[in-house]
XYZ file of C-alpha atoms in Angstrom:
601
model
C 116.794 58.735 74.331
C 114.714 56.854 76.864
C 111.505 57.911 78.502
C 113.273 58.611 81.793
C 115.697 61.008 80.073
C 112.814 62.855 78.427
C 111.133 63.235 81.804
C 114.324 64.562 83.377
C 114.778 67.125 80.601
C 111.257 68.408 81.150
C 111.961 69.132 84.813
C 113.045 72.504 86.139
C 112.527 75.903 84.526
C 109.799 78.356 85.416
C 107.163 75.625 85.731
C 109.058 74.246 88.736
C 109.852 77.747 90.015
C 106.158 78.623 90.320
C 105.867 76.429 93.420
C 108.851 78.256 94.930
C 107.350 81.662 94.108
C 104.110 80.694 95.872
C 105.996 79.627 99.002
C 108.116 82.756 99.028
C 105.086 85.036 98.668
C 103.156 83.317 101.469
C 106.141 82.951 103.782
C 107.427 86.468 103.194
C 103.968 87.816 103.982
C 104.535 86.801 107.594
C 108.264 87.535 107.687
C 107.937 91.149 106.540
C 104.860 91.716 108.706
C 106.950 90.611 111.679
C 109.865 92.812 110.627
C 107.531 95.804 110.467
C 105.390 95.272 113.567
C 107.221 93.110 116.114
C 108.935 96.174 117.571
C 105.455 97.381 118.620
C 104.558 93.921 119.989
C 107.712 93.929 122.104
C 106.995 97.462 123.306
C 103.253 97.268 123.905
C 102.625 93.642 124.893
C 105.916 92.274 126.230
C 106.779 95.646 127.870
C 110.339 96.210 126.651
C 111.425 99.863 126.613
C 112.044 101.752 123.366
C 115.708 100.902 122.754
C 115.306 97.341 124.068
C 112.381 96.769 121.689
C 114.491 97.927 118.739
C 117.497 95.855 119.838
C 115.407 92.714 120.438
C 114.009 92.968 116.922
C 117.384 93.616 115.279
C 118.936 90.738 117.254
C 116.108 88.439 116.146
C 116.478 89.446 112.508
C 120.250 89.239 112.734
C 119.982 85.715 114.147
C 117.516 84.744 111.398
C 119.880 85.794 108.629
C 122.945 84.371 110.383
C 121.246 80.983 110.752
C 120.739 80.905 106.974
C 124.346 79.664 106.910
C 123.152 76.568 108.778
C 120.525 75.896 106.111
C 123.046 76.487 103.341
C 125.640 74.201 104.900
C 123.173 71.359 105.535
C 121.717 71.494 102.008
C 125.213 71.434 100.461
C 126.379 68.536 102.632
C 123.704 66.282 104.130
C 120.169 66.760 102.762
C 119.124 67.932 99.327
C 117.790 71.500 99.193
C 114.114 70.502 99.011
C 114.355 68.333 102.125
C 116.238 71.110 103.944
C 113.529 73.669 103.095
C 110.742 71.403 104.339
C 112.585 70.467 107.549
C 113.275 74.048 108.591
C 109.809 75.036 107.394
C 108.286 72.674 109.944
C 110.348 74.353 112.704
C 109.134 77.755 111.525
C 105.471 76.716 111.637
C 105.950 75.219 115.130
C 107.461 78.492 116.382
C 104.572 80.502 114.923
C 102.089 78.262 116.752
C 103.865 78.970 120.069
C 103.910 82.700 119.248
C 100.158 82.631 118.571
C 99.403 80.849 121.857
C 101.459 83.295 123.923
C 99.932 86.325 122.202
C 96.392 84.986 122.756
C 96.639 84.250 126.514
C 96.930 87.261 128.844
C 98.495 85.282 131.685
C 101.464 84.568 129.379
C 102.160 88.328 129.087
C 104.508 90.028 131.583
C 103.300 92.729 133.948
C 104.516 96.306 133.540
C 107.571 96.794 135.767
C 109.128 100.078 134.614
C 112.427 98.373 133.715
C 114.072 97.934 130.324
C 112.698 94.362 130.170
C 109.817 92.881 132.158
C 110.011 89.362 130.678
C 111.119 86.748 133.214
C 110.515 83.195 134.437
C 108.399 80.780 132.413
C 107.088 83.634 130.253
C 110.667 84.444 129.252
C 111.420 80.784 128.440
C 108.362 80.523 126.193
C 109.026 83.904 124.562
C 112.690 83.358 123.724
C 112.144 79.710 122.708
C 109.526 80.693 120.139
C 111.538 83.734 118.996
C 114.764 81.890 118.253
C 113.085 78.727 117.008
C 111.387 81.036 114.507
C 114.792 82.519 113.646
C 116.226 79.026 113.071
C 113.298 77.947 110.886
C 113.173 81.095 108.765
C 116.972 81.238 108.472
C 117.272 77.604 107.405
C 114.611 78.049 104.727
C 116.283 81.148 103.309
C 119.678 79.456 103.309
C 118.494 76.709 100.960
C 115.453 78.044 99.065
C 117.188 80.575 96.806
C 119.816 78.091 95.622
C 117.117 75.437 95.174
C 115.160 77.770 92.900
C 118.253 78.687 90.906
C 119.041 74.967 90.485
C 116.033 74.744 88.185
C 118.085 76.546 85.506
C 121.312 75.382 83.856
C 123.630 78.399 83.853
C 125.893 76.713 81.281
C 123.040 76.753 78.735
C 122.855 80.244 77.113
C 119.050 80.246 76.954
C 118.675 79.059 80.543
C 121.358 81.514 81.687
C 119.027 84.336 80.606
C 116.143 82.618 82.375
C 118.275 82.348 85.526
C 118.838 86.111 85.491
C 115.076 86.629 85.167
C 114.439 84.114 87.952
C 116.116 86.333 90.537
C 113.963 89.299 89.472
C 110.728 87.268 89.701
C 111.921 85.863 93.027
C 112.068 89.415 94.369
C 108.687 90.269 92.836
C 106.988 87.272 94.471
C 108.442 88.160 97.872
C 107.409 91.803 97.332
C 103.805 90.845 96.562
C 103.701 88.792 99.750
C 105.236 91.710 101.651
C 102.503 94.072 100.425
C 99.834 91.823 101.954
C 101.922 91.422 105.099
C 102.476 95.115 105.854
C 98.863 96.040 105.059
C 96.408 93.247 105.880
C 98.393 91.262 108.451
C 99.787 94.328 110.229
C 96.320 95.932 110.369
C 94.844 92.774 111.923
C 97.706 92.550 114.451
C 97.668 96.182 115.573
C 93.969 97.037 115.243
C 92.266 93.714 116.131
C 94.479 91.340 118.101
C 98.121 90.250 117.877
C 97.289 86.557 118.048
C 95.014 86.787 114.981
C 97.892 88.246 113.008
C 100.168 85.393 114.085
C 97.486 82.824 113.244
C 97.127 84.249 109.709
C 100.902 84.039 109.280
C 100.956 80.444 110.568
C 98.249 79.301 108.142
C 99.856 81.106 105.184
C 103.290 79.583 105.852
C 101.785 76.096 106.251
C 100.055 76.385 102.865
C 103.301 77.638 101.340
C 105.376 74.678 102.488
C 102.651 72.253 101.431
C 102.718 73.838 97.964
C 106.501 73.441 97.832
C 106.188 69.735 98.674
C 103.527 69.195 95.971
C 105.929 70.480 93.315
C 108.464 67.689 93.894
C 107.763 65.830 90.589
C 108.742 68.960 88.618
C 112.023 69.805 90.378
C 115.616 69.229 89.404
C 117.024 67.988 92.697
C 120.796 67.976 93.080
C 122.350 65.536 95.514
C 124.588 67.045 98.218
C 128.319 66.505 97.994
C 131.348 66.744 100.226
C 131.161 69.255 103.060
C 132.244 72.702 101.818
C 133.674 73.443 105.264
C 135.779 70.274 105.007
C 137.061 71.199 101.526
C 138.001 74.685 102.698
C 139.705 73.320 105.819
C 141.765 70.892 103.733
C 143.116 73.668 101.510
C 144.026 75.926 104.431
C 145.622 73.063 106.380
C 147.724 71.721 103.498
C 148.748 75.225 102.363
C 149.951 75.944 105.920
C 151.903 72.652 106.091
C 153.560 73.470 102.741
C 154.171 77.156 103.555
C 157.966 76.780 103.277
C 157.887 75.001 99.905
C 158.774 77.118 96.848
C 155.992 77.632 94.314
C 156.604 75.943 90.932
C 157.378 78.194 87.985
C 154.395 76.872 86.021
C 150.900 76.207 87.348
C 150.877 73.051 85.214
C 153.150 71.445 87.794
C 150.395 71.723 90.393
C 148.293 68.675 91.222
C 144.963 68.160 89.454
C 142.814 65.108 88.717
C 139.670 64.729 86.629
C 137.883 61.422 86.903
C 134.785 62.523 85.031
C 134.172 64.733 82.023
C 131.156 66.217 83.805
C 133.232 67.451 86.776
C 133.312 71.230 87.063
C 136.699 72.641 86.320
C 137.862 75.973 87.705
C 140.846 77.425 85.885
C 143.954 78.419 87.831
C 144.322 82.095 88.774
C 147.327 84.065 89.969
C 145.554 85.835 92.809
C 146.383 84.596 96.337
C 149.121 82.309 95.045
C 150.142 81.329 98.583
C 147.144 78.960 98.538
C 148.652 77.168 95.520
C 151.047 75.443 97.921
C 148.142 73.171 98.838
C 148.368 71.749 95.278
C 152.060 70.864 95.423
C 152.408 67.079 95.287
C 155.708 66.203 96.892
C 157.795 63.278 95.730
C 157.215 59.896 97.329
C 153.854 61.015 98.759
C 150.633 59.372 97.671
C 147.900 61.857 96.654
C 145.464 61.689 99.584
C 143.101 64.087 101.314
C 144.832 66.363 103.858
C 148.139 65.797 102.014
C 147.447 67.473 98.688
C 144.497 69.340 97.135
C 143.539 69.736 93.493
C 143.830 73.064 91.679
C 140.022 73.181 91.445
C 139.683 72.736 95.205
C 142.169 75.567 95.812
C 140.361 77.814 93.348
C 137.096 77.203 95.225
C 138.683 78.706 98.330
C 140.069 81.598 96.293
C 136.600 82.371 94.959
C 135.059 82.421 98.436
C 137.929 84.584 99.710
C 137.463 87.083 96.870
C 133.769 87.277 97.765
C 134.386 88.296 101.390
C 135.248 91.986 100.747
C 132.121 92.300 98.593
C 130.064 90.824 101.416
C 131.690 93.158 103.961
C 130.980 96.202 101.783
C 127.206 95.639 102.010
C 126.980 95.341 105.810
C 126.550 99.094 106.388
C 123.608 99.191 103.978
C 121.829 96.534 106.007
C 122.543 98.513 109.175
C 120.630 101.369 107.537
C 117.807 98.954 106.674
C 117.575 97.979 110.342
C 116.958 101.617 111.314
C 114.089 101.927 108.836
C 112.479 98.835 110.367
C 112.821 100.002 113.965
C 113.189 103.731 114.576
C 111.144 104.723 111.514
C 108.223 102.594 112.733
C 108.515 104.226 116.149
C 108.641 107.657 114.478
C 105.445 106.856 112.621
C 103.772 106.015 115.914
C 103.989 109.700 117.005
C 102.963 111.176 113.630
C 99.528 111.862 112.117
C 98.212 108.405 111.205
C 94.991 109.583 109.535
C 94.271 109.008 105.872
C 90.822 110.566 105.655
C 88.766 108.650 108.204
C 91.119 105.617 108.135
C 93.879 105.206 110.725
C 97.046 103.798 109.152
C 99.116 101.428 111.330
C 102.702 102.830 111.424
C 104.247 99.484 110.384
C 102.223 99.692 107.131
C 104.153 102.678 105.753
C 106.667 100.374 103.896
C 103.806 99.471 101.529
C 104.637 102.624 99.540
C 108.088 101.456 98.325
C 106.754 97.889 97.999
C 104.019 99.022 95.604
C 106.613 101.055 93.755
C 108.809 97.939 93.436
C 105.857 95.902 92.140
C 105.746 98.309 89.193
C 109.484 98.811 88.822
C 110.559 95.134 88.758
C 108.486 94.208 85.638
C 109.649 97.407 83.916
C 113.233 96.520 84.748
C 112.787 92.956 83.477
C 110.840 93.665 80.273
C 112.428 96.935 79.142
C 115.752 97.705 80.794
C 117.277 94.191 80.752
C 116.641 93.503 77.003
C 118.009 96.957 76.156
C 121.093 96.481 78.340
C 121.717 92.968 76.948
C 122.116 94.413 73.442
C 124.874 96.675 74.722
C 126.648 94.517 77.309
C 125.810 90.991 76.014
C 125.420 90.004 79.672
C 122.539 87.613 80.562
C 121.370 89.979 83.320
C 121.784 93.173 81.311
C 124.301 94.529 83.812
C 126.692 92.622 86.031
C 125.564 91.751 89.568
C 128.263 93.956 91.084
C 127.040 96.954 89.074
C 123.539 96.404 90.485
C 124.928 96.283 94.009
C 126.802 99.554 93.425
C 123.608 101.348 92.399
C 121.887 100.097 95.536
C 124.688 101.362 97.784
C 124.463 104.860 96.291
C 120.708 104.989 96.870
C 121.071 103.727 100.453
C 123.121 106.702 101.666
C 120.772 109.090 99.858
C 117.897 107.451 101.729
C 119.544 107.974 105.125
C 120.288 111.625 104.336
C 116.616 112.145 103.450
C 115.580 110.326 106.655
C 117.563 112.836 108.703
C 115.887 115.793 106.965
C 112.400 114.342 107.507
C 113.166 113.754 111.201
C 114.162 117.407 111.630
C 110.837 118.487 110.151
C 108.902 116.024 112.323
C 110.690 117.041 115.522
C 110.370 120.781 114.874
C 106.620 120.443 114.367
C 106.346 118.205 117.423
C 108.044 120.815 119.609
C 106.078 123.690 118.068
C 102.610 122.113 118.293
C 102.439 118.510 119.575
C 98.690 118.395 118.870
C 99.276 118.781 115.121
C 102.023 116.337 114.092
C 103.086 116.008 110.456
C 101.646 113.229 108.309
C 102.988 109.699 108.481
C 103.509 109.805 104.719
C 106.558 112.048 105.052
C 108.376 108.798 105.837
C 107.530 107.495 102.375
C 110.426 109.453 100.829
C 113.135 107.571 102.705
C 111.282 104.260 102.347
C 110.803 104.650 98.591
C 114.465 105.441 97.915
C 115.667 102.602 100.121
C 113.138 100.214 98.588
C 114.707 100.753 95.162
C 118.180 100.404 96.713
C 117.177 97.094 98.241
C 115.810 95.884 94.892
C 119.161 96.465 93.209
C 121.382 95.225 96.019
C 119.475 92.121 97.141
C 118.986 90.673 93.657
C 122.525 91.639 92.644
C 124.030 89.838 95.639
C 121.889 86.708 95.263
C 122.795 86.370 91.590
C 126.452 87.185 92.231
C 126.927 84.653 95.029
C 125.032 81.906 93.168
C 126.736 82.345 89.771
C 130.237 82.704 91.170
C 130.032 79.900 93.726
C 131.628 76.508 93.063
C 129.130 73.703 92.409
C 129.735 72.169 95.828
C 129.006 75.431 97.680
C 126.000 77.039 95.975
C 123.735 77.155 99.033
C 126.466 78.228 101.434
C 127.613 80.964 99.073
C 124.076 82.251 98.452
C 123.663 82.454 102.229
C 126.393 85.118 102.235
C 123.672 87.572 101.187
C 121.811 86.851 104.400
C 125.061 86.840 106.387
C 125.548 90.450 105.277
C 122.045 91.251 106.518
C 122.738 89.485 109.807
C 125.935 91.416 110.467
C 124.133 94.627 109.489
C 121.401 94.037 112.075
C 123.864 93.111 114.819
C 125.959 96.167 113.945
C 122.806 98.263 114.271
C 122.405 97.120 117.881
C 126.054 97.950 118.592
C 125.736 101.375 116.953
C 122.679 102.272 119.035
C 124.425 101.336 122.289
C 127.784 102.900 121.401
C 126.290 106.135 120.018
C 124.240 106.574 123.165
C 127.244 105.892 125.407
C 129.579 108.243 123.514
C 127.150 111.138 122.992
C 126.180 111.131 126.682
C 129.743 112.197 127.416
C 130.238 114.838 124.715
C 126.838 116.572 124.413
C 126.113 119.620 126.618
C 122.860 118.029 127.832
C 124.771 114.896 128.947
C 122.067 112.822 127.245
C 122.627 110.520 124.259
C 121.289 111.111 120.773
C 118.821 108.228 121.214
C 117.926 108.566 124.881
C 114.515 108.139 126.476
C 111.030 107.552 125.112
C 110.361 111.052 123.769
C 111.459 111.409 120.145
C 110.985 115.204 120.334
C 113.900 115.538 122.754
C 116.519 113.311 121.197
C 118.726 113.578 118.080
C 117.658 110.740 115.822
C 118.382 112.970 112.810
C 122.088 113.111 113.755
C 122.168 109.321 113.962
C 120.647 109.089 110.466
C 123.221 111.532 109.083
C 126.011 109.588 110.775
C 124.835 106.485 108.894
C 124.586 108.479 105.639
C 128.219 109.625 105.918
C 129.343 106.118 106.844
C 127.432 104.700 103.848
C 129.083 107.198 101.490
C 132.557 106.222 102.708
C 131.597 102.554 102.439
C 130.566 103.026 98.792
C 134.092 104.076 97.809
C 135.435 101.083 99.704
C 133.057 98.895 97.676
C 134.253 100.425 94.385
C 137.806 99.362 95.167
C 136.913 95.750 95.928
C 134.434 95.453 93.044
C 137.115 96.589 90.574
C 139.626 94.162 92.150
C 137.274 91.179 91.903
C 137.831 88.795 88.982
C 134.783 86.875 87.781
C 134.965 83.111 87.471
C 136.023 82.161 83.937
C 132.912 80.432 82.589
C 134.543 79.572 79.269
C 137.152 77.426 80.960
C 134.565 75.785 83.167
C 132.245 75.042 80.308
C 134.964 73.158 78.458
C 135.043 70.573 81.207
C 131.320 70.024 80.835
C 131.411 70.122 77.051
C 131.171 66.381 76.472
C 128.196 66.125 78.824
C 126.266 68.777 76.875
C 126.915 67.606 73.361
C 124.888 65.146 71.383
C 126.301 61.805 70.294
C 126.842 63.114 66.751
C 128.871 66.082 67.975
C 131.033 63.853 70.162
C 131.713 61.594 67.209
C 132.662 64.635 65.126
C 135.035 65.786 67.863
C 136.789 62.420 67.842
C 137.237 62.650 64.078
C 138.659 66.141 64.412
C 141.146 64.909 66.987
C 142.359 62.276 64.540
C 142.727 64.927 61.827
C 144.807 67.144 64.110
C 142.179 69.877 64.416
C 141.929 69.962 68.201
C 144.309 72.864 68.701
C 142.476 75.098 66.271
C 139.152 74.299 67.946
C 140.480 74.984 71.457
C 141.956 78.293 70.336
C 138.564 79.353 68.982
C 136.783 78.402 72.197
C 139.199 80.112 74.578
C 139.234 83.355 72.545
C 135.547 84.046 73.177
C 134.870 87.043 75.378
C 133.856 86.359 78.967
C 130.449 88.022 79.359
C 130.414 87.592 83.146
C 132.273 90.809 83.920
C 135.761 92.369 83.590
C 138.299 90.534 81.487
C 140.394 88.183 83.541
C 142.878 87.242 80.849
C 145.713 88.572 82.973
C 144.678 86.430 85.917
C 143.187 83.234 84.467
C 144.934 80.502 82.522
C 143.599 79.385 79.162
C 141.251 76.409 79.154
C 142.525 73.037 78.091
C 140.853 69.919 76.779
C 138.732 68.103 79.394
C 140.508 64.782 79.196
C 141.374 62.766 82.277
C 144.804 63.900 83.355
C 147.046 64.176 86.377
C 150.026 66.473 87.021
C 152.799 64.770 88.924
């Protein structure tokens, strides 16, 4: 083994991940501070009204998470994931500089006009340019950073597979620690001192974070991008449509497949969505070319992504609930008792309670629960990712039910004696429950989408987590507008549940309970799709990579066994091992075969 090989083997792991954790903590410090306080900046400085402030924030956050797909696509296709992170990071820092300048100069603020939005002219151009450039930068970073961090661990290696499961937990912990600083220190500076100082702190922190990421380059495992995942998906759909009238072969072995390298990932054939198998029918007298026939592996990649879509859709409602906690709950806190002794607590800082709770819970989960669960389930993560997501969905509708109860208490006291509002810390109940829900769901989804994704689509697939968040935030905006429009017509007062600026005369509690009921129904929908989902067969995949992982001595022994006629016995032993990645898929997945170069004609 040469020196270069030794160096390559020493790359990756938690030593490389430390640079990523530092970036995530510093960058998330600003991101979460913005999530918590921008609604007040829009309302107090840019002079949007109450509902427009909430909708502008949810649209910004929705755009940020939606644009993560751009980062994921680019890092899978054109640039490697490190380059993608640094490119979009530079756009993020530029946007924060523009934000800071506009916040610092009074003549760049709009005048009060009494309308839903007072931003217009050059001020509007500068405001929306910085806002959506920030969304593009932050989204692009998130679309590539998670997959880049997970690339530092080889999920086919049993020891590194456990480390990969731990990586996602420490990823959440690092972002949580940054969030704690963001919603306390940064938010306090923004709301109590000056908004531009808060933005300047965020700009400096993010700049240091991306510089740290760049300095870690010698320690990273950097995967080169491959063929466009969008192109591969389009080829399967196009060829399957062209061949829609062809009969499916009786055996999947008649479908077209080629392996030119023993290190190529193999995905075993499954019987779900068999109509896509028509893309792998190689007709007579036709040369195997792109857009004429696709390999079984390429078809299975599309099947995997298709199976993921109902799981993604089932988490959208939870993120709609999250949007309410980051908008209406902050506005609630603004009319509550903000005193903690002689200290005035900024309303956007209330999320620090569940964040501190998560800082304690995540290490306990990692060091105590996961090892205990591994002994029972033999799963690298202790429990499957979809089980984690299910727990989070249950806690999310409990959180919204509690939010409705707290709002009733707040409103009743506000109507009874407006001079003595209830304490801000009543909101901590709903925040704490949802914080734990987010811990389970976010990590579960990130791990699920990364582990299950084909090798050529890791970043794009991981971005599905943020796509769910994006759709949740956009749906929140739609819900607010639709609920107001509908309830204006059916309520005796002819005013919507969320009308006006006075929280004491609207029905925010009914809106929270509406979301709680919707979340409960959504949970049962999720149970159906989670039980239907079949995990990717790792045993079959690992057989394709077997020669690449073995030492020279083991390969020589394999060749001798082939000569002695022992191959069949060995393959039977390998394919009979239990799949620890979730429910058994023996009824859906074909047995693995030897990873020789072969072609079905």
